Amino acid sequence: MIGYGRQSIDESDIAAVLQVLQSDHLTCGPAVAQFETAVAGRTGARHAVAVSNGTAALRLLYRVAGVGPGTRVGVPAITFVATASQALLLGAEVVLLDVDPQTMLLTPGILDRCTEPLDFVVPVHLAGRLCDLPGIAAVAAARGITVLEDAAHAFGSTRHDGHPCGDCTWSAGAAFSFHPVKNITTGEGGAITVTDPAWDRRLRSLRHHGIVRDGRRGPRAAAEGDAPWYHEFHDPATNERLCDIAAALGSSQCRRLQAFKAARQRIVDRYREACADLGWISLPSQPADHDPFWHLCIAHCDWSVAGADRQDLFAAARERGIALQVHYIPLHLQPLLAGASRAGPLSGTEAAYATAVSLPCHPGLGDADCARVIACLRAFGT
């Protein structure tokens, strides 16, 4: 079965993991710092903090930014639920924002038309496409809104003006995911990039049970503050560390990032060329201002032209050994967020969801696999 996404593991990845397995440190060792250096290097960020998964990355970024009771967080209505659920877990109110029906991204215009008061806004770089962050940041700054990026899909995406995704030029921080279907993988894992050194220190504490080694103020600090064993807990926190085994895999994968990006671009280009004459399906256009790392290849389908519906396409693909997917069911259609505030009609969101289908797109997809997908699309609706 050809799936929409899959990890790519080679001998260099296996060797990197094996080296850690044969070392003294399976966790809390040097491989994590090495991976953070690699992430910072690929994103251009001042600080990168590795954590256990992308959801933890969002939650910890939200927490250091001040998301919590009494705050309102604007979230695009098309995204994975974690973008919203982690704000809810911290006690914040989520406000759903519309998206452009073709790119499925939050735009400066949509944010500008939002009349709901917001403390934070979370642009989502869906499928590897980059939001217009300079435009969003300008609108947000004029209204005192803090920008936090959900960059789970966009590690390796770069703007033509030289700014990589996650350098935090137009945001206070960005959260990444390294799940097996993402642009690189650590198995499970994530990272947060920030500019503020105080946020960096806070994130490192929060991922490690809230342990504080600097700025100690407990009742034993004066007597034992300089002792090698001494540490304090100031706030409740959890264990969100990334282990050295996963970090070593991530560092190895970072060295293959450009090859992964080029492979996915070739697949999208091939689909686009092969389906150009099909009136019922359109492939994502190439952005004019940036080079996306195509985490997903989301096509839009005109079912009236096809003379069939999405379930028919899924069934036809499955018969050929192809597993399609949809990214995502809009948040307002999920029970968790059915009652969430909305910053106006979600017409773009609903139009995008009605037509969206994610095609297989990952570096392990060979020529024969692509040909099978294309043959399926060309046979459908005829």
GROMACS .gro file of C-alpha atoms in nm, residues 35-62 80 82-83 86 122-131 133 148-159 163-169 171-195 203 240 242 250 254 257 261 291-293 295 328:
model
   99
   35PHE     CA    1   2.069   1.809   1.720
   36GLU     CA    2   1.965   2.149   1.855
   37THR     CA    3   2.268   2.303   1.683
   38ALA     CA    4   2.161   2.137   1.358
   39VAL     CA    5   1.804   2.267   1.392
   40ALA     CA    6   1.927   2.617   1.470
   41GLY     CA    7   2.156   2.600   1.170
   42ARG     CA    8   1.879   2.494   0.930
   43THR     CA    9   1.633   2.755   1.059
   44GLY     CA   10   1.868   3.045   1.126
   45ALA     CA   11   1.726   3.069   1.477
   46ARG     CA   12   1.923   3.203   1.771
   47HIS     CA   13   1.799   2.924   1.999
   48ALA     CA   14   1.652   2.578   1.931
   49VAL     CA   15   1.511   2.355   2.205
   50ALA     CA   16   1.442   1.989   2.128
   51VAL     CA   17   1.139   1.825   2.291
   52SER     CA   18   0.955   1.494   2.288
   53ASN     CA   19   0.705   1.570   2.010
   54GLY     CA   20   0.547   1.847   1.808
   55THR     CA   21   0.247   1.878   2.038
   56ALA     CA   22   0.479   1.938   2.334
   57ALA     CA   23   0.660   2.197   2.125
   58LEU     CA   24   0.336   2.389   2.077
   59ARG     CA   25   0.232   2.364   2.440
   60LEU     CA   26   0.568   2.475   2.580
   61LEU     CA   27   0.595   2.761   2.332
   62TYR     CA   28   0.245   2.872   2.428
   80PHE     CA   29  -0.421   1.956   1.314
   82ALA     CA   30  -0.305   2.022   1.854
   83THR     CA   31  -0.271   2.382   1.736
   86GLN     CA   32  -0.276   2.292   2.353
  122VAL     CA   33  -0.086   3.114   1.534
  123PRO     CA   34  -0.026   3.106   1.157
  124VAL     CA   35   0.006   2.745   1.035
  125HIS     CA   36   0.245   2.676   0.747
  126LEU     CA   37   0.024   2.403   0.606
  127ALA     CA   38   0.178   2.135   0.380
  128GLY     CA   39   0.509   2.322   0.377
  129ARG     CA   40   0.373   2.640   0.220
  130LEU     CA   41   0.472   2.950   0.416
  131CYS     CA   42   0.219   3.203   0.534
  133LEU     CA   43   0.446   3.624   0.790
  148LEU     CA   44   0.356   3.224   1.731
  149GLU     CA   45   0.423   2.994   1.434
  150ASP     CA   46   0.296   2.639   1.395
  151ALA     CA   47   0.573   2.522   1.163
  152ALA     CA   48   0.515   2.149   1.208
  153HIS     CA   49   0.495   2.103   0.829
  154ALA     CA   50   0.762   2.348   0.720
  155PHE     CA   51   1.107   2.253   0.849
  156GLY     CA   52   1.331   2.333   0.552
  157SER     CA   53   1.094   2.575   0.376
  158THR     CA   54   1.273   2.897   0.280
  159ARG     CA   55   1.171   3.243   0.164
  163HIS     CA   56   1.472   3.384   0.561
  164PRO     CA   57   1.429   3.015   0.650
  165CYS     CA   58   1.114   2.903   0.825
  166GLY     CA   59   1.164   2.929   1.201
  167ASP     CA   60   1.420   3.208   1.216
  168CYS     CA   61   1.163   3.407   1.420
  169THR     CA   62   1.214   3.731   1.228
  171SER     CA   63   0.729   3.586   1.527
  172ALA     CA   64   0.813   3.530   1.891
  173GLY     CA   65   0.874   3.160   1.832
  174ALA     CA   66   0.807   2.860   1.608
  175ALA     CA   67   0.716   2.498   1.684
  176PHE     CA   68   0.828   2.203   1.467
  177SER     CA   69   0.734   1.835   1.451
  178PHE     CA   70   0.960   1.544   1.360
  179HIS     CA   71   0.698   1.267   1.339
  180PRO     CA   72   0.784   0.991   1.086
  181VAL     CA   73   0.574   1.149   0.808
  182LYS     CA   74   0.727   1.494   0.856
  183ASN     CA   75   1.015   1.651   0.664
  184ILE     CA   76   1.274   1.483   0.884
  185THR     CA   77   1.207   1.240   1.165
  186THR     CA   78   1.336   1.161   1.511
  187GLY     CA   79   1.072   0.887   1.549
  188GLU     CA   80   0.865   1.115   1.769
  189GLY     CA   81   1.003   1.455   1.847
  190GLY     CA   82   0.978   1.828   1.805
  191ALA     CA   83   1.164   2.152   1.853
  192ILE     CA   84   1.098   2.514   1.941
  193THR     CA   85   1.296   2.803   1.798
  194VAL     CA   86   1.305   3.140   1.974
  195THR     CA   87   1.508   3.460   1.982
  203LEU     CA   88   1.183   2.619   2.776
  240GLU     CA   89   0.915   1.662   2.755
  242LEU     CA   90   1.399   1.422   2.362
  250GLY     CA   91   1.744   1.380   1.383
  254CYS     CA   92   1.923   1.702   0.895
  257LEU     CA   93   1.729   1.761   0.441
  261LYS     CA   94   1.323   1.852  -0.016
  291ASP     CA   95   1.048   2.742  -0.180
  292PRO     CA   96   0.818   2.514   0.018
  293PHE     CA   97   0.931   2.185   0.161
  295HIS     CA   98   0.536   1.794   0.350
  328TYR     CA   99  -0.777   1.834   0.776
   0.00000   0.00000   0.00000
